[in-house]
mmCIF file of N, CA, C and O in Angstrom:
data_model
loop_
_atom_site.group_PDB
_atom_site.id
_atom_site.type_symbol
_atom_site.label_atom_id
_atom_site.label_comp_id
_atom_site.label_asym_id
_atom_site.label_seq_id
_atom_site.Cartn_x
_atom_site.Cartn_y
_atom_site.Cartn_z
ATOM 1 N N MET Y 1209 18.158 -3.800 25.157
ATOM 2 C CA MET Y 1209 17.401 -4.268 24.120
ATOM 3 C C MET Y 1209 18.287 -4.352 22.961
ATOM 4 O O MET Y 1209 18.828 -3.441 22.345
ATOM 5 N N PRO Y 1210 18.394 -5.539 22.069
ATOM 6 C CA PRO Y 1210 19.058 -5.731 20.976
ATOM 7 C C PRO Y 1210 18.711 -4.670 19.774
ATOM 8 O O PRO Y 1210 17.374 -4.535 19.559
ATOM 9 N N GLU Y 1211 19.495 -4.276 18.988
ATOM 10 C CA GLU Y 1211 19.295 -3.334 17.843
ATOM 11 C C GLU Y 1211 18.427 -4.140 16.995
ATOM 12 O O GLU Y 1211 18.623 -5.335 16.368
ATOM 13 N N ASN Y 1212 17.378 -3.664 16.066
ATOM 14 C CA ASN Y 1212 16.726 -3.962 15.172
ATOM 15 C C ASN Y 1212 17.625 -4.307 13.884
ATOM 16 O O ASN Y 1212 18.117 -3.214 13.275
ATOM 17 N N LYS Y 1213 17.726 -5.483 13.404
ATOM 18 C CA LYS Y 1213 18.586 -5.983 12.141
ATOM 19 C C LYS Y 1213 17.767 -5.872 11.133
ATOM 20 O O LYS Y 1213 16.611 -6.316 11.123
ATOM 21 N N LYS Y 1214 18.057 -5.109 9.898
ATOM 22 C CA LYS Y 1214 17.322 -5.081 8.722
ATOM 23 C C LYS Y 1214 18.094 -5.777 7.622
ATOM 24 O O LYS Y 1214 19.284 -5.525 7.418
ATOM 25 N N LEU Y 1215 17.543 -6.611 6.921
ATOM 26 C CA LEU Y 1215 18.070 -7.216 5.664
ATOM 27 C C LEU Y 1215 17.449 -7.107 4.438
ATOM 28 O O LEU Y 1215 16.203 -7.097 4.403
ATOM 29 N N LYS Y 1216 18.137 -6.394 3.384
ATOM 30 C CA LYS Y 1216 17.613 -6.009 2.221
ATOM 31 C C LYS Y 1216 17.796 -7.015 1.236
ATOM 32 O O LYS Y 1216 19.009 -7.751 1.187
ATOM 33 N N GLY Y 1217 16.918 -7.472 0.338
ATOM 34 C CA GLY Y 1217 17.187 -8.364 -0.518
ATOM 35 C C GLY Y 1217 16.076 -8.365 -1.653
ATOM 36 O O GLY Y 1217 15.451 -7.385 -1.892
ATOM 37 N N THR Y 1218 15.992 -9.627 -2.562
ATOM 38 C CA THR Y 1218 14.896 -9.786 -3.349
ATOM 39 C C THR Y 1218 14.310 -11.109 -3.391
ATOM 40 O O THR Y 1218 14.832 -11.840 -2.911
ATOM 41 N N ILE Y 1219 13.192 -10.978 -3.760
ATOM 42 C CA ILE Y 1219 12.534 -12.176 -4.031
ATOM 43 C C ILE Y 1219 12.087 -12.278 -5.415
ATOM 44 O O ILE Y 1219 12.001 -11.224 -6.193
ATOM 45 N N SER Y 1220 11.789 -13.520 -5.999
ATOM 46 C CA SER Y 1220 11.570 -13.619 -7.459
ATOM 47 C C SER Y 1220 10.092 -14.052 -7.470
ATOM 48 O O SER Y 1220 9.619 -15.208 -6.727
ATOM 49 N N ALA Y 1221 9.179 -13.427 -8.252
ATOM 50 C CA ALA Y 1221 7.819 -13.794 -8.391
ATOM 51 C C ALA Y 1221 7.268 -13.453 -9.837
ATOM 52 O O ALA Y 1221 7.591 -12.457 -10.345
ATOM 53 N N ASN Y 1222 6.928 -14.753 -10.254
ATOM 54 C CA ASN Y 1222 6.724 -14.806 -11.640
ATOM 55 C C ASN Y 1222 7.951 -14.126 -12.719
ATOM 56 O O ASN Y 1222 7.592 -13.597 -13.822
ATOM 57 N N GLY Y 1223 9.063 -14.561 -12.373
ATOM 58 C CA GLY Y 1223 10.290 -14.016 -13.118
ATOM 59 C C GLY Y 1223 10.472 -12.693 -12.844
ATOM 60 O O GLY Y 1223 11.534 -12.140 -13.548
ATOM 61 N N LEU Y 1224 9.966 -11.866 -11.899
ATOM 62 C CA LEU Y 1224 10.141 -10.487 -11.723
ATOM 63 C C LEU Y 1224 10.747 -10.592 -10.423
ATOM 64 O O LEU Y 1224 10.536 -10.877 -9.321
ATOM 65 N N SER Y 1225 11.966 -9.622 -10.220
ATOM 66 C CA SER Y 1225 12.806 -9.343 -8.934
ATOM 67 C C SER Y 1225 11.945 -8.282 -8.229
ATOM 68 O O SER Y 1225 11.589 -7.131 -8.732
ATOM 69 N N VAL Y 1226 11.384 -8.559 -7.007
ATOM 70 C CA VAL Y 1226 10.867 -7.605 -6.101
ATOM 71 C C VAL Y 1226 11.650 -7.533 -4.794
ATOM 72 O O VAL Y 1226 12.159 -8.429 -3.991
ATOM 73 N N ARG Y 1227 12.152 -6.041 -4.658
ATOM 74 C CA ARG Y 1227 12.818 -5.805 -3.378
ATOM 75 C C ARG Y 1227 12.123 -5.998 -2.140
ATOM 76 O O ARG Y 1227 10.921 -5.698 -2.113
ATOM 77 N N THR Y 1228 13.054 -6.333 -1.129
ATOM 78 C CA THR Y 1228 12.629 -6.650 0.300
ATOM 79 C C THR Y 1228 13.258 -6.032 1.250
ATOM 80 O O THR Y 1228 14.485 -5.885 0.948
ATOM 81 N N ILE Y 1229 12.614 -5.732 2.378
ATOM 82 C CA ILE Y 1229 13.316 -5.412 3.639
ATOM 83 C C ILE Y 1229 12.759 -6.432 4.694
ATOM 84 O O ILE Y 1229 11.612 -6.318 4.923
ATOM 85 N N LEU Y 1230 13.525 -7.172 5.359
ATOM 86 C CA LEU Y 1230 13.310 -8.146 6.336
ATOM 87 C C LEU Y 1230 13.785 -7.552 7.620
ATOM 88 O O LEU Y 1230 14.994 -7.234 7.586
ATOM 89 N N SER Y 1231 13.191 -7.393 8.812
ATOM 90 C CA SER Y 1231 13.748 -7.059 9.976
ATOM 91 C C SER Y 1231 13.585 -7.815 10.882
ATOM 92 O O SER Y 1231 12.494 -8.945 10.959
ATOM 93 N N SER Y 1232 14.423 -7.965 11.901
ATOM 94 C CA SER Y 1232 14.302 -8.852 13.099
ATOM 95 C C SER Y 1232 13.266 -8.682 14.135
ATOM 96 O O SER Y 1232 12.620 -9.507 14.794
ATOM 97 N N ASP Y 1233 12.427 -7.486 13.922
ATOM 98 C CA ASP Y 1233 11.316 -7.292 14.751
ATOM 99 C C ASP Y 1233 9.964 -7.546 14.243
ATOM 100 O O ASP Y 1233 8.876 -7.417 14.638
ATOM 101 N N GLY Y 1234 10.101 -8.193 12.934
ATOM 102 C CA GLY Y 1234 8.836 -8.736 12.278
ATOM 103 C C GLY Y 1234 8.158 -7.727 11.211
ATOM 104 O O GLY Y 1234 7.280 -8.023 10.561
ATOM 105 N N ASP Y 1235 8.800 -6.498 11.020
ATOM 106 C CA ASP Y 1235 8.198 -5.620 10.339
ATOM 107 C C ASP Y 1235 8.837 -5.778 8.726
ATOM 108 O O ASP Y 1235 10.137 -5.137 8.818
ATOM 109 N N ASP Y 1236 8.259 -6.427 8.142
ATOM 110 C CA ASP Y 1236 8.858 -6.742 6.730
ATOM 111 C C ASP Y 1236 8.205 -5.864 5.505
ATOM 112 O O ASP Y 1236 7.021 -5.720 5.762
ATOM 113 N N TYR Y 1237 8.924 -5.755 4.540
ATOM 114 C CA TYR Y 1237 8.190 -4.692 3.482
ATOM 115 C C TYR Y 1237 8.781 -5.360 2.112
ATOM 116 O O TYR Y 1237 9.690 -5.952 1.957
ATOM 117 N N ILE Y 1238 7.693 -5.108 1.253
ATOM 118 C CA ILE Y 1238 7.993 -5.467 -0.196
ATOM 119 C C ILE Y 1238 7.894 -4.225 -1.005
ATOM 120 O O ILE Y 1238 6.972 -3.405 -0.661
ATOM 121 N N SER Y 1239 8.392 -4.058 -2.196
ATOM 122 C CA SER Y 1239 8.059 -2.894 -3.029
ATOM 123 C C SER Y 1239 6.890 -2.971 -3.828
ATOM 124 O O SER Y 1239 6.867 -3.955 -4.775
ATOM 125 N N LEU Y 1240 5.961 -2.102 -3.644
ATOM 126 C CA LEU Y 1240 4.800 -2.164 -4.509
ATOM 127 C C LEU Y 1240 5.002 -1.822 -5.875
ATOM 128 O O LEU Y 1240 4.601 -2.261 -6.943
ATOM 129 N N THR Y 1241 6.170 -0.807 -6.095
ATOM 130 C CA THR Y 1241 6.438 -0.482 -7.280
ATOM 131 C C THR Y 1241 7.047 -1.679 -8.218
ATOM 132 O O THR Y 1241 6.738 -1.810 -9.315
ATOM 133 N N ASP Y 1242 7.797 -2.619 -7.651
ATOM 134 C CA ASP Y 1242 8.431 -3.572 -8.197
ATOM 135 C C ASP Y 1242 7.178 -4.515 -8.583
ATOM 136 O O ASP Y 1242 7.260 -5.117 -9.456
ATOM 137 N N LEU Y 1243 6.336 -4.709 -7.693
ATOM 138 C CA LEU Y 1243 4.979 -5.485 -8.051
ATOM 139 C C LEU Y 1243 4.222 -4.998 -9.306
ATOM 140 O O LEU Y 1243 3.700 -5.853 -10.169
ATOM 141 N N ALA Y 1244 4.188 -3.640 -9.158
ATOM 142 C CA ALA Y 1244 3.319 -3.054 -10.248
ATOM 143 C C ALA Y 1244 3.992 -3.081 -11.539
ATOM 144 O O ALA Y 1244 3.330 -3.151 -12.612
ATOM 145 N N LYS Y 1245 5.376 -3.575 -11.455
ATOM 146 C CA LYS Y 1245 6.117 -3.437 -12.877
ATOM 147 C C LYS Y 1245 5.762 -4.683 -13.684
ATOM 148 O O LYS Y 1245 5.921 -4.688 -14.882
ATOM 149 N N PHE Y 1246 5.200 -5.580 -12.743
ATOM 150 C CA PHE Y 1246 4.710 -6.949 -13.482
ATOM 151 C C PHE Y 1246 3.452 -6.726 -14.527
ATOM 152 O O PHE Y 1246 3.485 -7.364 -15.433
ATOM 153 N N LYS Y 1247 2.743 -5.630 -14.028
ATOM 154 C CA LYS Y 1247 1.494 -5.375 -14.907
ATOM 155 C C LYS Y 1247 1.832 -4.204 -16.009
ATOM 156 O O LYS Y 1247 1.522 -4.257 -16.880
ATOM 157 N N ASN Y 1248 2.994 -3.179 -15.672
ATOM 158 C CA ASN Y 1248 3.257 -2.274 -16.560
ATOM 159 C C ASN Y 1248 4.683 -1.721 -16.255
ATOM 160 O O ASN Y 1248 4.812 -0.786 -15.453
ATOM 161 N N LYS Y 1249 5.596 -2.426 -17.048
ATOM 162 C CA LYS Y 1249 7.079 -2.042 -16.622
ATOM 163 C C LYS Y 1249 7.316 -0.618 -16.955
ATOM 164 O O LYS Y 1249 8.225 0.118 -16.285
ATOM 165 N N GLU Y 1250 6.580 0.200 -18.069
ATOM 166 C CA GLU Y 1250 7.066 1.583 -18.366
ATOM 167 C C GLU Y 1250 6.330 2.560 -17.267
ATOM 168 O O GLU Y 1250 7.084 3.618 -17.278
ATOM 169 N N ALA Y 1251 5.287 2.157 -16.655
ATOM 170 C CA ALA Y 1251 4.504 3.278 -15.976
ATOM 171 C C ALA Y 1251 3.901 2.645 -14.712
ATOM 172 O O ALA Y 1251 2.736 2.399 -14.313
ATOM 173 N N PRO Y 1252 4.834 1.890 -13.752
ATOM 174 C CA PRO Y 1252 4.187 1.225 -12.569
ATOM 175 C C PRO Y 1252 3.325 2.049 -11.610
ATOM 176 O O PRO Y 1252 2.576 1.842 -10.932
ATOM 177 N N ALA Y 1253 3.625 3.603 -11.791
ATOM 178 C CA ALA Y 1253 2.982 4.433 -10.932
ATOM 179 C C ALA Y 1253 1.455 4.552 -11.439
ATOM 180 O O ALA Y 1253 0.712 4.604 -10.358
ATOM 181 N N ASP Y 1254 1.265 4.284 -12.578
ATOM 182 C CA ASP Y 1254 -0.215 4.356 -12.785
ATOM 183 C C ASP Y 1254 -0.843 3.261 -12.344
ATOM 184 O O ASP Y 1254 -2.034 3.238 -11.841
ATOM 185 N N ILE Y 1255 -0.204 2.068 -12.179
ATOM 186 C CA ILE Y 1255 -0.806 0.801 -11.664
ATOM 187 C C ILE Y 1255 -1.031 1.042 -10.014
ATOM 188 O O ILE Y 1255 -2.160 0.790 -9.599
ATOM 189 N N ILE Y 1256 -0.178 1.746 -9.696
ATOM 190 C CA ILE Y 1256 -0.405 1.927 -8.111
ATOM 191 C C ILE Y 1256 -1.497 2.991 -7.771
ATOM 192 O O ILE Y 1256 -2.356 2.914 -6.847
ATOM 193 N N LYS Y 1257 -1.548 3.938 -8.762
ATOM 194 C CA LYS Y 1257 -2.663 4.918 -8.650
ATOM 195 C C LYS Y 1257 -3.977 4.153 -8.722
ATOM 196 O O LYS Y 1257 -5.072 4.579 -8.135
ATOM 197 N N ASN Y 1258 -4.313 3.151 -9.679
ATOM 198 C CA ASN Y 1258 -5.353 2.697 -9.834
ATOM 199 C C ASN Y 1258 -5.744 1.551 -8.567
ATOM 200 O O ASN Y 1258 -6.931 1.543 -8.186
ATOM 201 N N TRP Y 1259 -4.767 1.046 -7.835
ATOM 202 C CA TRP Y 1259 -4.672 0.402 -6.720
ATOM 203 C C TRP Y 1259 -5.618 1.261 -5.699
ATOM 204 O O TRP Y 1259 -6.483 0.875 -5.136
ATOM 205 N N MET Y 1260 -5.002 2.551 -5.486
ATOM 206 C CA MET Y 1260 -5.422 3.474 -4.634
ATOM 207 C C MET Y 1260 -7.002 3.749 -4.776
ATOM 208 O O MET Y 1260 -7.562 4.395 -3.897
ATOM 209 N N ARG Y 1261 -7.513 3.732 -6.091
ATOM 210 C CA ARG Y 1261 -8.995 4.065 -6.469
ATOM 211 C C ARG Y 1261 -9.868 2.957 -5.962
ATOM 212 O O ARG Y 1261 -11.024 3.194 -5.874
ATOM 213 N N VAL Y 1262 -9.390 1.716 -5.556
ATOM 214 C CA VAL Y 1262 -10.180 0.609 -5.321
ATOM 215 C C VAL Y 1262 -10.642 0.740 -3.735
ATOM 216 O O VAL Y 1262 -9.615 0.992 -2.776
ATOM 217 N N ARG Y 1263 -11.922 0.819 -3.418
ATOM 218 C CA ARG Y 1263 -12.425 0.951 -2.150
ATOM 219 C C ARG Y 1263 -11.670 -0.086 -0.979
ATOM 220 O O ARG Y 1263 -11.276 0.167 -0.065
ATOM 221 N N ASN Y 1264 -11.502 -1.343 -1.402
ATOM 222 C CA ASN Y 1264 -11.158 -2.401 -0.726
ATOM 223 C C ASN Y 1264 -9.650 -2.208 -0.314
ATOM 224 O O ASN Y 1264 -9.041 -2.292 0.877
ATOM 225 N N THR Y 1265 -8.881 -1.521 -1.133
ATOM 226 C CA THR Y 1265 -7.325 -1.222 -0.944
ATOM 227 C C THR Y 1265 -7.483 -0.063 0.056
ATOM 228 O O THR Y 1265 -6.605 -0.245 1.019
ATOM 229 N N VAL Y 1266 -8.246 0.902 -0.084
ATOM 230 C CA VAL Y 1266 -8.242 1.972 1.016
ATOM 231 C C VAL Y 1266 -8.507 1.553 2.374
ATOM 232 O O VAL Y 1266 -7.817 1.729 3.543
ATOM 233 N N GLU Y 1267 -9.622 0.522 2.298
ATOM 234 C CA GLU Y 1267 -10.181 0.208 3.506
ATOM 235 C C GLU Y 1267 -9.186 -0.805 4.286
ATOM 236 O O GLU Y 1267 -8.688 -0.909 5.460
ATOM 237 N N TYR Y 1268 -8.244 -1.734 3.583
ATOM 238 C CA TYR Y 1268 -7.122 -2.291 3.869
ATOM 239 C C TYR Y 1268 -6.079 -1.566 4.538
ATOM 240 O O TYR Y 1268 -5.625 -1.653 5.732
ATOM 241 N N LEU Y 1269 -5.716 -0.472 3.839
ATOM 242 C CA LEU Y 1269 -4.631 0.250 4.301
ATOM 243 C C LEU Y 1269 -5.005 0.996 5.598
ATOM 244 O O LEU Y 1269 -4.180 1.154 6.383
ATOM 245 N N GLY Y 1270 -6.340 1.350 5.680
ATOM 246 C CA GLY Y 1270 -6.631 1.963 6.914
ATOM 247 C C GLY Y 1270 -6.631 1.052 8.253
ATOM 248 O O GLY Y 1270 -6.095 1.481 9.312
ATOM 249 N N LEU Y 1271 -7.104 -0.275 7.933
ATOM 250 C CA LEU Y 1271 -6.869 -1.040 9.011
ATOM 251 C C LEU Y 1271 -5.577 -1.583 9.410
ATOM 252 O O LEU Y 1271 -5.189 -1.674 10.533
ATOM 253 N N TRP Y 1272 -4.722 -1.689 8.368
ATOM 254 C CA TRP Y 1272 -3.458 -2.066 8.507
ATOM 255 C C TRP Y 1272 -2.721 -0.885 9.501
ATOM 256 O O TRP Y 1272 -2.087 -0.993 10.380
ATOM 257 N N GLU Y 1273 -3.113 0.329 9.146
ATOM 258 C CA GLU Y 1273 -2.383 1.516 9.953
ATOM 259 C C GLU Y 1273 -2.816 1.526 11.415
ATOM 260 O O GLU Y 1273 -2.132 1.708 12.302
ATOM 261 N N GLN Y 1274 -4.402 1.288 11.547
ATOM 262 C CA GLN Y 1274 -4.774 1.197 12.795
ATOM 263 C C GLN Y 1274 -4.175 0.185 13.717
ATOM 264 O O GLN Y 1274 -3.710 0.286 14.959
ATOM 265 N N ILE Y 1275 -3.661 -0.998 13.136
ATOM 266 C CA ILE Y 1275 -3.139 -2.074 13.935
ATOM 267 C C ILE Y 1275 -1.629 -1.541 14.259
ATOM 268 O O ILE Y 1275 -1.199 -1.954 15.142
ATOM 269 N N HIS Y 1276 -0.893 -1.077 13.042
ATOM 270 C CA HIS Y 1276 0.590 -1.000 13.354
ATOM 271 C C HIS Y 1276 1.119 0.451 13.572
ATOM 272 O O HIS Y 1276 2.137 0.429 13.639
ATOM 273 N N ASN Y 1277 0.246 1.422 13.535
ATOM 274 C CA ASN Y 1277 0.667 2.720 13.812
ATOM 275 C C ASN Y 1277 -0.044 3.448 14.680
ATOM 276 O O ASN Y 1277 -1.081 3.742 14.718
ATOM 277 N N GLN Y 1278 0.749 3.667 15.933
ATOM 278 C CA GLN Y 1278 0.144 4.145 17.180
ATOM 279 C C GLN Y 1278 -0.140 5.660 16.883
ATOM 280 O O GLN Y 1278 -0.887 5.891 17.703
ATOM 281 N N THR Y 1279 0.406 6.262 15.853
ATOM 282 C CA THR Y 1279 -0.030 7.704 15.976
ATOM 283 C C THR Y 1279 -1.103 7.898 14.439
ATOM 284 O O THR Y 1279 -1.188 9.258 13.973
ATOM 285 N N PHE Y 1280 -1.717 6.685 14.170
ATOM 286 C CA PHE Y 1280 -2.325 6.974 13.035
ATOM 287 C C PHE Y 1280 -3.690 7.782 13.409
ATOM 288 O O PHE Y 1280 -4.303 7.520 14.420
ATOM 289 N N LYS Y 1281 -4.087 8.773 12.417
ATOM 290 C CA LYS Y 1281 -5.135 9.747 12.759
ATOM 291 C C LYS Y 1281 -6.503 9.367 12.089
ATOM 292 O O LYS Y 1281 -6.640 9.406 11.005
ATOM 293 N N LEU Y 1282 -7.357 8.358 12.861
ATOM 294 C CA LEU Y 1282 -8.395 7.706 12.413
ATOM 295 C C LEU Y 1282 -9.372 8.929 11.678
ATOM 296 O O LEU Y 1282 -9.979 8.509 10.744
ATOM 297 N N VAL Y 1283 -9.538 9.823 12.588
ATOM 298 C CA VAL Y 1283 -10.480 10.805 12.174
ATOM 299 C C VAL Y 1283 -10.289 11.537 10.657
ATOM 300 O O VAL Y 1283 -11.025 11.569 9.810
ATOM 301 N N GLU Y 1284 -9.015 11.696 10.545
ATOM 302 C CA GLU Y 1284 -8.318 12.203 9.218
ATOM 303 C C GLU Y 1284 -8.805 11.177 8.034
ATOM 304 O O GLU Y 1284 -9.011 11.567 7.015
ATOM 305 N N PHE Y 1285 -8.286 10.179 8.549
ATOM 306 C CA PHE Y 1285 -8.509 8.983 7.638
ATOM 307 C C PHE Y 1285 -9.894 8.913 7.135
ATOM 308 O O PHE Y 1285 -10.389 8.512 5.856
ATOM 309 N N GLU Y 1286 -10.905 8.849 8.317
ATOM 310 C CA GLU Y 1286 -12.288 8.677 7.849
ATOM 311 C C GLU Y 1286 -12.706 9.914 6.854
ATOM 312 O O GLU Y 1286 -13.571 9.720 6.142
ATOM 313 N N ARG Y 1287 -12.251 10.993 7.144
ATOM 314 C CA ARG Y 1287 -12.609 12.211 6.023
ATOM 315 C C ARG Y 1287 -12.067 11.876 4.735
ATOM 316 O O ARG Y 1287 -12.781 12.026 3.777
ATOM 317 N N LEU Y 1288 -10.999 11.334 4.697
ATOM 318 C CA LEU Y 1288 -10.454 10.880 3.184
ATOM 319 C C LEU Y 1288 -11.477 9.796 2.814
ATOM 320 O O LEU Y 1288 -11.811 9.957 1.425
ATOM 321 N N LYS Y 1289 -11.754 8.832 3.401
ATOM 322 C CA LYS Y 1289 -12.605 7.902 2.850
ATOM 323 C C LYS Y 1289 -13.928 8.635 2.466
ATOM 324 O O LYS Y 1289 -14.472 8.084 1.425
ATOM 325 N N THR Y 1290 -14.436 9.336 3.113
ATOM 326 C CA THR Y 1290 -15.797 10.080 2.967
ATOM 327 C C THR Y 1290 -15.577 10.823 1.400
ATOM 328 O O THR Y 1290 -16.310 10.586 0.641
ATOM 329 N N ARG Y 1291 -14.331 11.541 1.258
ATOM 330 C CA ARG Y 1291 -14.194 12.163 0.160
ATOM 331 C C ARG Y 1291 -14.060 11.108 -1.008
ATOM 332 O O ARG Y 1291 -14.592 11.317 -2.112
ATOM 333 N N LEU Y 1292 -13.327 9.953 -0.855
ATOM 334 C CA LEU Y 1292 -13.275 9.100 -1.929
ATOM 335 C C LEU Y 1292 -14.539 8.405 -2.225
ATOM 336 O O LEU Y 1292 -14.930 8.257 -3.551
ATOM 337 N N GLU Y 1293 -15.420 8.285 -1.235
ATOM 338 C CA GLU Y 1293 -16.943 7.718 -1.476
ATOM 339 C C GLU Y 1293 -17.796 8.805 -2.180
ATOM 340 O O GLU Y 1293 -18.643 8.191 -3.007
ATOM 341 N N GLN Y 1294 -17.360 10.057 -2.297
ATOM 342 C CA GLN Y 1294 -18.317 10.889 -2.862
ATOM 343 C C GLN Y 1294 -17.814 11.100 -4.529
ATOM 344 O O GLN Y 1294 -18.470 11.712 -5.015
ATOM 345 N N MET Y 1295 -16.647 10.615 -4.811
ATOM 346 C CA MET Y 1295 -16.206 10.661 -6.130
ATOM 347 C C MET Y 1295 -17.029 9.867 -6.934
ATOM 348 O O MET Y 1295 -17.543 8.848 -6.466
ATOM 349 N N PRO Y 1296 -17.202 9.962 -8.381
ATOM 350 C CA PRO Y 1296 -17.994 9.320 -9.205
ATOM 351 C C PRO Y 1296 -17.379 7.920 -9.227
ATOM 352 O O PRO Y 1296 -16.061 7.741 -9.068
ATOM 353 N N SER Y 1297 -18.230 6.996 -9.386
ATOM 354 C CA SER Y 1297 -17.840 5.461 -9.079
ATOM 355 C C SER Y 1297 -16.717 5.261 -10.269
ATOM 356 O O SER Y 1297 -15.919 4.298 -10.026
ATOM 357 N N SER Y 1298 -16.981 5.711 -11.471
ATOM 358 C CA SER Y 1298 -15.930 5.476 -12.522
ATOM 359 C C SER Y 1298 -14.694 5.790 -12.104
ATOM 360 O O SER Y 1298 -13.463 5.183 -12.606
ATOM 361 N N SER Y 1299 -14.269 6.892 -11.121
ATOM 362 C CA SER Y 1299 -12.814 7.019 -10.859
ATOM 363 C C SER Y 1299 -12.526 6.165 -9.622
ATOM 364 O O SER Y 1299 -11.223 6.403 -9.218
ATOM 365 N N LEU Y 1300 -13.297 5.726 -8.963
ATOM 366 C CA LEU Y 1300 -12.996 4.610 -7.709
ATOM 367 C C LEU Y 1300 -12.306 3.392 -8.072
ATOM 368 O O LEU Y 1300 -11.780 2.875 -7.345
ATOM 369 N N ARG Y 1301 -13.000 2.867 -9.267
ATOM 370 C CA ARG Y 1301 -12.672 1.538 -9.483
ATOM 371 C C ARG Y 1301 -12.265 1.154 -10.928
ATOM 372 O O ARG Y 1301 -12.614 0.322 -11.608
ATOM 373 N N ARG Y 1302 -11.196 2.003 -11.466
ATOM 374 C CA ARG Y 1302 -10.665 1.734 -12.751
ATOM 375 C C ARG Y 1302 -9.458 0.673 -12.619
ATOM 376 O O ARG Y 1302 -8.662 0.851 -11.620
ATOM 377 N N ASN Y 1303 -9.540 -0.375 -13.226
ATOM 378 C CA ASN Y 1303 -8.434 -1.370 -13.423
ATOM 379 C C ASN Y 1303 -8.051 -1.904 -11.986
ATOM 380 O O ASN Y 1303 -6.911 -2.225 -11.606
ATOM 381 N N GLY Y 1304 -9.237 -2.164 -11.096
ATOM 382 C CA GLY Y 1304 -8.833 -2.539 -9.681
ATOM 383 C C GLY Y 1304 -8.826 -4.104 -9.863
ATOM 384 O O GLY Y 1304 -8.036 -4.760 -9.286
#
């Protein structure tokens, strides 16, 4: 079986450089931190934290993991989702 080749690079999105990793097996990645810098260059981590408070983001990540991660622990994820749903709605959807 041929070795998986990975190519690191960047793409330009709205004038912002976004780091990428492209692989021969189709598992491609982009830097969420670089994307978040578009909204807040000084504190991209705050943007990512806000994304994680949005219910649709959490559901998307869970679905992605179910499809792409054979060792994904669905029961643990469902517990996390339940805990998030019990949080006050103001902390679930800020700046989403």
